Coordinates of C-alpha atoms and ligand atoms in Angstrom, one line a residue:
X1 CA 0.0 0.0 0.0
X2 CA 1.2 3.7 -0.7
X3 CA 1.5 6.0 1.7
X4 CA 3.3 8.9 3.3
X5 CA 3.1 10.0 6.7
X6 CA 5.3 11.1 9.6
X7 CA 6.0 8.2 11.8
X8 CA 4.5 4.4 11.5
X9 CA 5.7 4.1 15.1
X10 CA 3.1 6.4 16.3
X11 CA 0.2 3.9 15.3
X12 CA -0.4 2.8 18.5
X13 CA -1.4 6.4 20.3
X14 CA -3.2 7.2 17.3
X15 CA -5.4 4.1 17.5
X16 CA -6.4 4.6 20.9
X17 CA -7.3 7.9 20.1
X18 CA -9.7 6.9 16.9
X19 CA -11.2 4.2 19.0
X20 CA -12.1 7.1 22.0
X21 CA -13.6 9.2 19.1
X22 CA -15.6 6.1 18.1
X23 CA -17.3 6.0 21.1
X24 CA -18.8 9.2 20.3
X25 CA -20.1 8.5 17.1
X26 CA -22.8 6.2 17.3
X27 CA -24.9 7.6 14.5
X28 CA -21.7 7.0 12.0
X29 CA -21.3 3.0 14.1
X30 CA -24.9 2.6 13.0
X31 CA -24.3 3.6 9.4
X32 CA -21.1 1.6 9.4
X33 CA -23.0 -1.5 10.7
X34 CA -25.4 -1.1 7.8
X35 CA -22.6 -0.9 5.3
X36 CA -20.6 -3.9 6.6
X37 CA -24.0 -5.8 6.2
X38 CA -24.9 -4.0 2.5
X39 CA -21.7 -3.5 1.1
X40 CA -23.3 -0.3 -0.7
X41 CA -19.9 1.0 -1.9
X42 CA -18.4 -2.6 -3.1
X43 CA -15.8 -1.8 -5.9
X44 CA -15.5 1.9 -5.6
X45 CA -12.5 3.8 -5.3
X46 CA -13.3 7.0 -2.7
X47 CA -10.4 10.0 -2.6
X48 CA -11.0 11.7 0.7
X49 CA -9.4 15.4 1.1
X50 CA -10.2 16.0 4.7
X51 CA -8.8 17.2 7.9
X52 CA -6.8 14.2 9.3
X53 CA -7.9 13.5 13.0
X54 CA -9.8 10.9 14.9
X55 CA -13.2 11.3 13.4
X56 CA -11.8 11.0 9.8
X57 CA -10.3 7.7 10.9
X58 CA -13.6 6.4 12.1
X59 CA -15.4 7.7 9.0
X60 CA -12.7 6.3 6.4
X61 CA -12.9 3.0 8.4
X62 CA -16.8 3.1 7.5
X63 CA -16.4 3.6 4.1
X64 CA -14.0 0.9 3.9
X65 CA -16.4 -1.5 5.4
X66 CA -19.0 -0.5 2.9
X67 CA -16.6 -2.1 0.4
X68 CA -14.5 1.0 -1.2
X69 CA -11.1 1.1 -1.5
X70 CA -10.0 4.6 0.6
X71 CA -7.2 6.9 -0.1
X72 CA -6.8 10.4 2.3
X73 CA -4.9 13.3 1.9
X74 CA -4.8 16.1 4.2
X75 CA -7.3 18.9 3.6
X76 CA -5.1 21.5 5.5
X77 CA -1.0 21.7 6.0
X78 CA -1.4 22.0 9.8
X79 CA -4.6 19.9 10.7
X80 CA -3.1 16.6 10.6
X81 CA -3.0 14.4 13.6
X82 CA 0.2 12.1 12.7
X83 CA -0.4 9.4 15.5
X84 CA -3.8 8.9 13.6
X85 CA -2.3 9.0 10.1
X86 CA -0.2 6.6 11.4
X87 CA -2.9 4.2 12.6
X88 CA -5.2 4.6 9.5
X89 CA -2.1 2.8 7.6
X90 CA -1.0 0.3 9.9
X91 CA -4.4 -0.6 11.8
X92 CA -7.0 0.3 9.2
X93 CA -5.2 -0.4 5.7
X94 CA -6.0 3.1 4.7
X95 CA -3.6 4.6 1.9
X96 CA -3.3 7.7 4.0
X97 CA -0.7 10.6 2.7
X98 CA -0.6 13.7 5.4
X99 CA 2.3 14.9 7.6
X100 CA 1.3 17.9 10.1
X101 CA 3.4 21.1 9.3
X102 CA 3.7 20.0 5.5
X103 CA 4.9 22.5 3.0
X104 CA 2.7 23.8 0.0
X105 CA 4.7 21.5 -2.5
X106 CA 4.0 18.6 -0.1
X107 CA 0.5 19.5 0.6
X108 CA -0.2 19.6 -3.3
X109 CA 1.7 16.5 -4.1
X110 CA -0.1 14.4 -1.3
X111 CA -3.6 15.7 -3.3
X112 CA -1.9 14.3 -6.5
X113 CA -1.0 11.1 -4.6
X114 CA -4.7 10.6 -3.6
X115 CA -5.9 11.2 -7.4
X116 CA -3.5 8.6 -8.7
X117 CA -6.2 6.3 -7.1
X118 CA -8.3 7.3 -9.9
X119 CA -11.0 8.0 -7.7
X120 CA -14.9 7.1 -8.4
X121 CA -15.9 9.3 -5.7
X122 CA -14.3 12.4 -4.3
X123 CA -14.8 13.6 -0.9
X124 CA -13.5 17.6 -0.5
X125 CA -13.0 19.4 2.7
X126 CA -12.2 23.0 0.8
X127 CA -13.0 21.8 -2.5
X128 CA -9.0 21.2 -3.4
X129 CA -9.5 17.7 -5.0
X130 CA -12.3 19.0 -7.4
X131 CA -9.9 22.5 -7.7
X132 CA -7.1 20.2 -8.8
X133 CA -9.1 17.8 -11.1
X134 CA -10.7 21.0 -13.1
X135 CA -7.8 23.0 -13.5
X136 CA -5.1 20.2 -14.5
X137 CA -6.6 16.6 -14.1
X138 CA -9.6 16.5 -16.5
X139 CA -9.1 13.1 -17.8
X140 CA -9.9 11.6 -14.5
X141 CA -13.5 12.8 -14.6
X142 CA -14.5 10.0 -16.4
X143 CA -13.7 7.7 -13.3
X144 CA -15.6 10.0 -11.5
X145 CA -19.4 9.2 -10.9
X146 CA -20.0 12.1 -7.9
X147 CA -18.3 13.9 -5.3
X148 CA -19.2 15.4 -1.7
X149 CA -18.0 18.5 -0.2
X150 CA -17.6 19.0 3.9
X151 CA -17.4 22.9 4.3
X152 CA -18.7 26.3 3.4
X153 CA -16.0 27.4 1.6
X154 CA -15.7 24.5 -0.4
X155 CA -19.5 24.9 -1.5
X156 CA -19.2 28.4 -2.7
X157 CA -16.1 27.3 -4.8
X158 CA -18.1 24.5 -6.1
X159 CA -21.3 26.7 -6.5
X160 CA -19.4 29.3 -8.7
X161 CA -18.1 26.4 -10.7
X162 CA -21.5 25.4 -11.1
X163 CA -22.9 28.9 -12.0
X164 CA -20.4 28.7 -15.0
X165 CA -21.3 25.7 -16.0
X166 CA -18.1 24.0 -15.7
X167 CA -18.5 21.3 -13.0
X168 CA -17.7 18.0 -14.4
X169 CA -19.8 15.9 -12.1
X170 CA -22.6 16.1 -9.4
X171 CA -21.8 17.0 -6.4
X172 CA -23.3 16.5 -2.9
X173 CA -22.9 19.6 -0.4
X174 CA -23.1 18.0 2.8
X175 CA -22.0 21.3 4.7
X176 CA -25.6 22.4 3.8
X177 CA -27.6 19.9 5.8
X178 CA -29.1 20.8 8.8
X179 CA -27.6 18.0 10.9
X180 CA -24.0 19.4 9.5
X181 CA -23.8 23.4 9.5
X182 CA -26.2 24.0 12.6
X183 CA -24.2 21.4 14.5
X184 CA -20.7 21.3 13.4
X185 CA -20.2 24.9 12.0
X186 CA -21.7 26.3 15.2
X187 CA -21.1 24.2 18.4
X188 CA -17.9 22.0 17.1
X189 CA -16.3 25.5 15.9
X190 CA -17.7 27.3 19.1
X191 CA -15.9 25.5 21.1
X192 CA -13.0 23.9 19.2
X193 CA -11.7 27.5 18.6
X194 CA -11.6 28.7 21.8
X195 CA -10.0 25.5 22.6
X196 CA -7.5 26.3 20.0
X197 CA -7.0 29.6 21.3
X198 CA -6.7 28.4 24.9
X199 CA -4.0 26.0 23.9
X200 CA -1.9 28.2 22.2
X201 CA -2.0 31.2 24.7
X202 CA -3.3 29.8 28.1
X203 CA -5.2 33.3 28.2
X204 CA -8.1 34.2 30.5
X205 CA -11.1 35.1 28.3
X206 CA -12.8 36.5 31.6
X207 CA -13.2 40.2 30.9
X208 CA -11.0 40.2 27.6
X209 CA -12.2 42.3 24.4
X210 CA -12.8 39.2 22.1
X211 CA -13.3 40.3 18.4
X212 CA -15.3 37.9 16.2
X213 CA -15.2 38.7 12.5
X214 CA -18.0 37.0 10.5
X215 CA -21.4 36.1 12.4
X216 CA -22.4 33.0 10.2
X217 CA -22.9 29.7 11.7
X218 CA -19.1 29.7 12.8
X219 CA -19.1 33.2 14.3
X220 CA -22.2 32.8 16.2
X221 CA -20.8 29.3 17.6
X222 CA -17.7 31.1 18.7
X223 CA -19.0 34.5 20.3
X224 CA -21.5 32.1 22.3
X225 CA -18.8 30.2 24.0
X226 CA -16.6 33.3 24.2
X227 CA -19.4 35.3 26.2
X228 CA -20.1 32.3 28.2
X229 CA -16.5 32.5 29.4
X230 CA -16.7 36.1 30.3
X231 CA -15.3 37.8 27.5
X232 CA -16.5 41.3 26.1
X233 CA -18.1 40.5 22.5
X234 CA -17.3 42.3 19.7
X235 CA -18.8 41.5 16.4
X236 CA -17.6 42.5 12.9
X237 CA -20.0 41.9 9.6
X238 CA -20.8 43.3 6.1
X239 CA -24.2 41.6 5.9
X240 CA -26.8 44.1 7.5
X241 CA -29.2 41.0 8.6
X242 CA -26.4 39.3 10.6
X243 CA -24.9 42.4 12.0
X244 CA -28.7 43.2 13.5
X245 CA -29.0 39.9 14.7
X246 CA -25.4 40.0 16.4
X247 CA -26.9 43.5 18.1
X248 CA -30.1 41.7 19.3
X249 CA -28.0 38.8 20.8
X250 CA -26.6 41.4 22.9
X251 CA -23.1 42.0 20.9
X252 CA -21.2 45.1 20.1
X253 CA -21.2 45.6 16.5
X254 CA -18.9 47.7 14.6
X255 CA -16.5 47.9 11.8
X256 CA -13.0 45.9 11.7
X257 CA -11.0 49.4 11.8
X258 CA -12.8 50.4 14.9
X259 CA -12.7 47.1 16.5
X260 CA -9.0 46.8 15.9
X261 CA -8.2 49.7 18.3
X262 CA -10.0 47.9 21.1
X263 CA -9.3 44.0 20.7
X264 CA -7.1 41.8 22.9
X265 CA -8.0 38.5 20.7
X266 CA -9.4 38.5 17.1
X267 CA -10.3 35.6 15.2
X268 CA -11.8 35.7 11.6
X269 CA -14.5 33.4 10.7
X270 CA -15.9 34.9 7.3
X271 CA -14.8 32.4 4.0
X272 CA -13.4 35.7 2.9
X273 CA -10.0 37.2 2.0
X274 CA -8.0 40.0 4.0
X275 CA -10.6 40.4 6.3
X276 CA -7.7 41.8 8.8
X277 CA -5.5 43.7 7.0
X278 CA -2.3 46.1 7.5
X279 CA -4.4 49.0 8.2
X280 CA -5.9 46.9 10.9
X281 CA -2.6 45.8 12.3
X282 CA -1.4 49.2 12.5
X283 CA -4.0 50.2 14.7
X284 CA -3.6 47.0 17.1
X285 CA -2.8 47.4 20.8
X286 CA 0.6 45.9 21.9
X287 CA 0.1 42.0 22.4
X288 CA -3.2 41.8 20.2
X289 CA -3.4 37.9 19.4
X290 CA -4.9 37.2 15.9
X291 CA -6.4 34.0 14.5
X292 CA -8.4 32.7 12.1
X293 CA -10.6 29.8 12.0
X294 CA -12.4 30.2 8.6
X295 CA -11.2 27.5 5.9
X296 CA -8.1 29.4 4.4
X297 CA -5.6 31.6 6.1
X298 CA -6.3 34.1 3.5
X299 CA -8.5 35.9 5.9
X300 CA -5.7 37.4 7.8
X301 CA -3.1 39.4 5.7
X302 CA -0.4 37.3 6.6
X303 CA 2.3 38.6 4.1
X304 CA 1.5 42.2 4.9
X305 CA 2.1 41.3 8.7
X306 CA 5.4 39.7 7.7
X307 CA 6.4 42.9 5.6
X308 CA 5.6 45.5 8.8
X309 CA 7.5 43.1 11.2
X310 CA 11.1 44.2 12.0
X311 CA 11.2 40.6 13.7
X312 CA 9.4 37.2 14.6
X313 CA 9.7 34.7 16.8
X314 CA 8.2 31.6 17.9
X315 CA 7.2 32.3 21.5
X316 CA 5.2 29.1 22.3
X317 CA 4.0 25.8 20.3
X318 CA 1.5 27.6 18.0
X319 CA 2.3 31.3 18.9
X320 CA 4.3 33.7 16.6
X321 CA 5.1 37.0 18.2
X322 CA 5.4 39.7 15.0
X323 CA 7.2 43.1 16.6
X324 CA 6.7 46.0 14.6
X325 CA 8.7 48.7 13.9
X326 CA 7.6 51.0 16.8
X327 CA 8.1 47.9 19.1
X328 CA 4.5 46.7 19.3
X329 CA 3.6 43.1 19.3
X330 CA 1.3 41.2 17.5
X331 CA 0.8 37.5 17.9
X332 CA -0.2 35.1 15.4
X333 CA -1.8 31.6 16.2
X334 CA -1.3 28.4 14.5
X335 CA 0.3 30.5 11.4
X336 CA -3.4 31.5 10.5
X337 CA -4.5 27.9 9.7
X338 CA -7.7 27.0 11.3
X339 CA -6.5 27.4 14.7
X340 CA -9.2 24.7 16.0
X341 CA -7.4 22.0 14.1
X342 CA -3.8 23.7 14.2
X343 CA -3.5 24.2 18.0
X344 CA -6.2 21.7 19.0
X345 CA -8.0 18.4 18.1
X346 CA -10.7 19.9 16.1
X347 CA -14.2 19.2 16.7
X348 CA -15.4 17.0 19.0
X349 CA -16.5 13.5 17.6
X350 CA -20.1 13.8 19.1
X351 CA -20.8 16.4 16.7
X352 CA -18.4 15.2 13.8
X353 CA -20.7 12.1 14.2
X354 CA -23.2 13.9 12.2
X355 CA -21.2 15.6 9.8
X356 CA -19.7 12.6 9.1
X357 CA -23.0 10.2 8.8
X358 CA -23.9 12.6 6.3
X359 CA -20.8 12.0 4.3
X360 CA -21.4 8.4 4.3
X361 CA -24.8 8.2 3.4
X362 CA -24.3 10.6 0.9
X363 CA -21.6 8.4 -0.8
X364 CA -24.0 5.5 -0.7
X365 CA -26.5 7.9 -2.1
X366 CA -24.4 8.6 -5.2
X367 CA -23.5 4.9 -5.3
X368 CA -27.1 4.3 -5.8
X369 CA -28.3 7.5 -7.6
X370 CA -25.3 8.7 -9.9
X371 CA -27.4 7.7 -13.1
X372 CA -30.1 10.2 -12.4
X373 CA -27.9 13.3 -11.1
X374 CA -26.6 16.0 -13.6
X375 CA -23.5 18.0 -13.5
X376 CA -24.5 20.1 -10.4
X377 CA -24.2 21.0 -6.8
X378 CA -27.1 19.2 -4.6
X379 CA -28.1 19.1 -1.2
X380 CA -28.2 16.5 0.9
X381 CA -31.4 14.4 0.8
X382 CA -34.2 15.5 3.1
X383 CA -35.1 12.4 4.6
X384 CA -31.4 11.6 5.2
X385 CA -30.5 14.7 7.2
X386 CA -33.8 13.9 9.4
X387 CA -33.0 10.4 9.9
X388 CA -29.5 11.6 11.1
X389 CA -31.2 14.0 13.5
X390 CA -33.4 11.1 14.7
X391 CA -30.9 8.8 15.0
X392 CA -28.5 11.3 16.9
X393 CA -31.4 12.1 19.6
X394 CA -31.9 8.0 20.1
X395 CA -28.2 7.7 20.5
X396 CA -28.5 10.4 23.5
X397 CA -31.4 8.9 24.7
X398 CA -33.7 11.6 24.2
X399 CA -36.9 11.0 23.5
X400 CA -39.9 13.8 22.0
X401 CA -43.4 13.9 21.0
X402 CA -45.4 12.6 18.1
X403 CA -47.9 14.5 16.4
X404 CA -51.4 13.2 17.6
X405 CA -53.9 12.9 14.3
X406 CA -55.8 15.7 15.7
X407 CA -52.8 17.9 15.4
X408 CA -51.6 16.7 11.9
X409 CA -55.0 17.3 10.8
X410 CA -55.0 21.0 12.5
X411 CA -51.8 21.5 10.6
X412 CA -52.8 20.8 7.4
X413 CA -56.0 22.9 7.4
X414 CA -56.9 26.4 6.9
X415 CA -60.5 26.3 8.1
X416 CA -60.0 26.3 11.5
X417 CA -59.5 29.9 13.4
X418 CA -60.5 31.5 16.7
Ligands
NAD1 N1 -12.8 25.4 11.9 C1 -13.5 25.0 11.3 O1 -13.2 24.0 11.9 C2 -14.9 25.2 10.4 C3 -15.8 24.4 10.5 C4 -17.1 25.0 9.5 C5 -16.3 25.8 8.8 N2 -15.8 26.6 8.7 C6 -15.1 27.5 8.0 O2 -15.5 29.1 8.5 C7 -15.6 29.8 7.6 C8 -17.0 30.2 7.8 O3 -18.1 29.6 7.7 P1 -19.5 29.8 7.9 O4 -20.6 28.1 8.0 O5 -19.8 30.5 9.2 O6 -19.9 30.8 7.0 P2 -21.2 31.4 6.8 O7 -21.6 31.8 5.5 O8 -22.2 31.1 7.4 O9 -21.0 33.0 7.8 C9 -19.7 33.9 6.9 C10 -20.1 35.2 7.8 O10 -19.0 35.8 7.4 C11 -19.6 37.4 7.1 N3 -18.5 38.1 6.4 C12 -18.1 37.7 4.7 N4 -17.1 38.9 4.8 C13 -16.8 39.5 5.6 C14 -15.9 40.1 6.4 N5 -15.1 41.0 5.0 N6 -15.8 41.2 7.3 C15 -17.2 40.5 8.2 N7 -17.8 39.6 8.0 C16 -17.6 39.2 6.8 C17 -20.6 36.9 6.1 O11 -21.5 38.0 5.7 C18 -21.2 35.5 6.8 O12 -22.4 36.1 7.7 C19 -15.8 29.4 6.1 O13 -15.0 29.3 5.6 C20 -16.1 27.9 6.5 O14 -15.7 26.9 5.5 C21 -14.6 26.2 9.6

């Protein structure tokens, strides 16, 4: 089996962590049981470009149990857990190409290695597999029956391809499932982003001025958790509706140029580019902490910061201190990569359970329905989404009410009023 990982000797630790995560992934475990019995992915080759974490290992194992040949590469140079990569190769027989801290050249070489498998299904987190196929490996499209996409930024890229009529095969936007973005983006990113910032800095959140750029699903989650830990939360937005929502949720809202002056810590979660840039770095307090938890590190204009700095040193494992010409210092966390994955472990398994159940079941859906699908971006079928919510509740031991016949009739009628 081909692979490129840091050290196969780390497998023992990785396996223990994968097993621990699996305990919290009850819905995915049910999918795995069904896959093992039915083998819906028999004979298919699946290339996954995902954050190489304990949860991803459990997903890859599930796809394999469904009959697929699985190859995995990293979807970010800093998010790989090397012990997990080792165990994926040694214990689960999954061809893995991922090394934490790999440079850009290695990152793209690993994507190429995954594509050498000539996949029938691509599974992306950020659309880098699809992007490479559409830019320089168009000949691979003839093997592909469909793809899936995990995150907001990837879905935006794919919808742009679709709108331009250039998409070469159908893709299911897993991010758009309710059981994905309402939970993973909000509660997952909310908790793990705070976790990453705290691990990288050991800062006290109580009383800190915490600036969050973007009040989408991820931003809402981080704001909620930062507020809960006693921070004074300020939101920056470009969408009036989201800004208004932030105001009524009780946060300060202002432009980034004003927030830059008061923030102790800044996090971007916009999916946009250069959200915090030169003029904002220029206004920041000495010791300001900046981080990104959006998909790409372009949300922070790091090249501008590099140019402005007279020196740079690594002061903690995931913290680089830039000293500006006037002596002020700005601390960049996790090289501007998703801070929850670079400096912590990413989302807790319990929330990835739903995201990855969506991924696995979307693969089964593609295997069964690809002949009926056009070269478009599709949502996850509603029946799958609803079933995942139902199974998750059951796994948590929570029961809910069912509509009575009278209630069903009432909700379907228009005649009855006061
Ligand atoms: N860290 C993680 O593990 C993780 C998990 C899920 C998603 N993501 C990524 O996080 C990013 C945000 O995802 P989301 O689901 O919250 O998206 P979203 O579309 O729900 O929210 C993004 C928000 O940012 C706002 N925005 C855009 N440009 C801005 C700017 N210049 N200044 C201030 N606000 C701006 C938009 O108006 C929007 O409200 C994406 O890149 C996504 O892929 C990361």
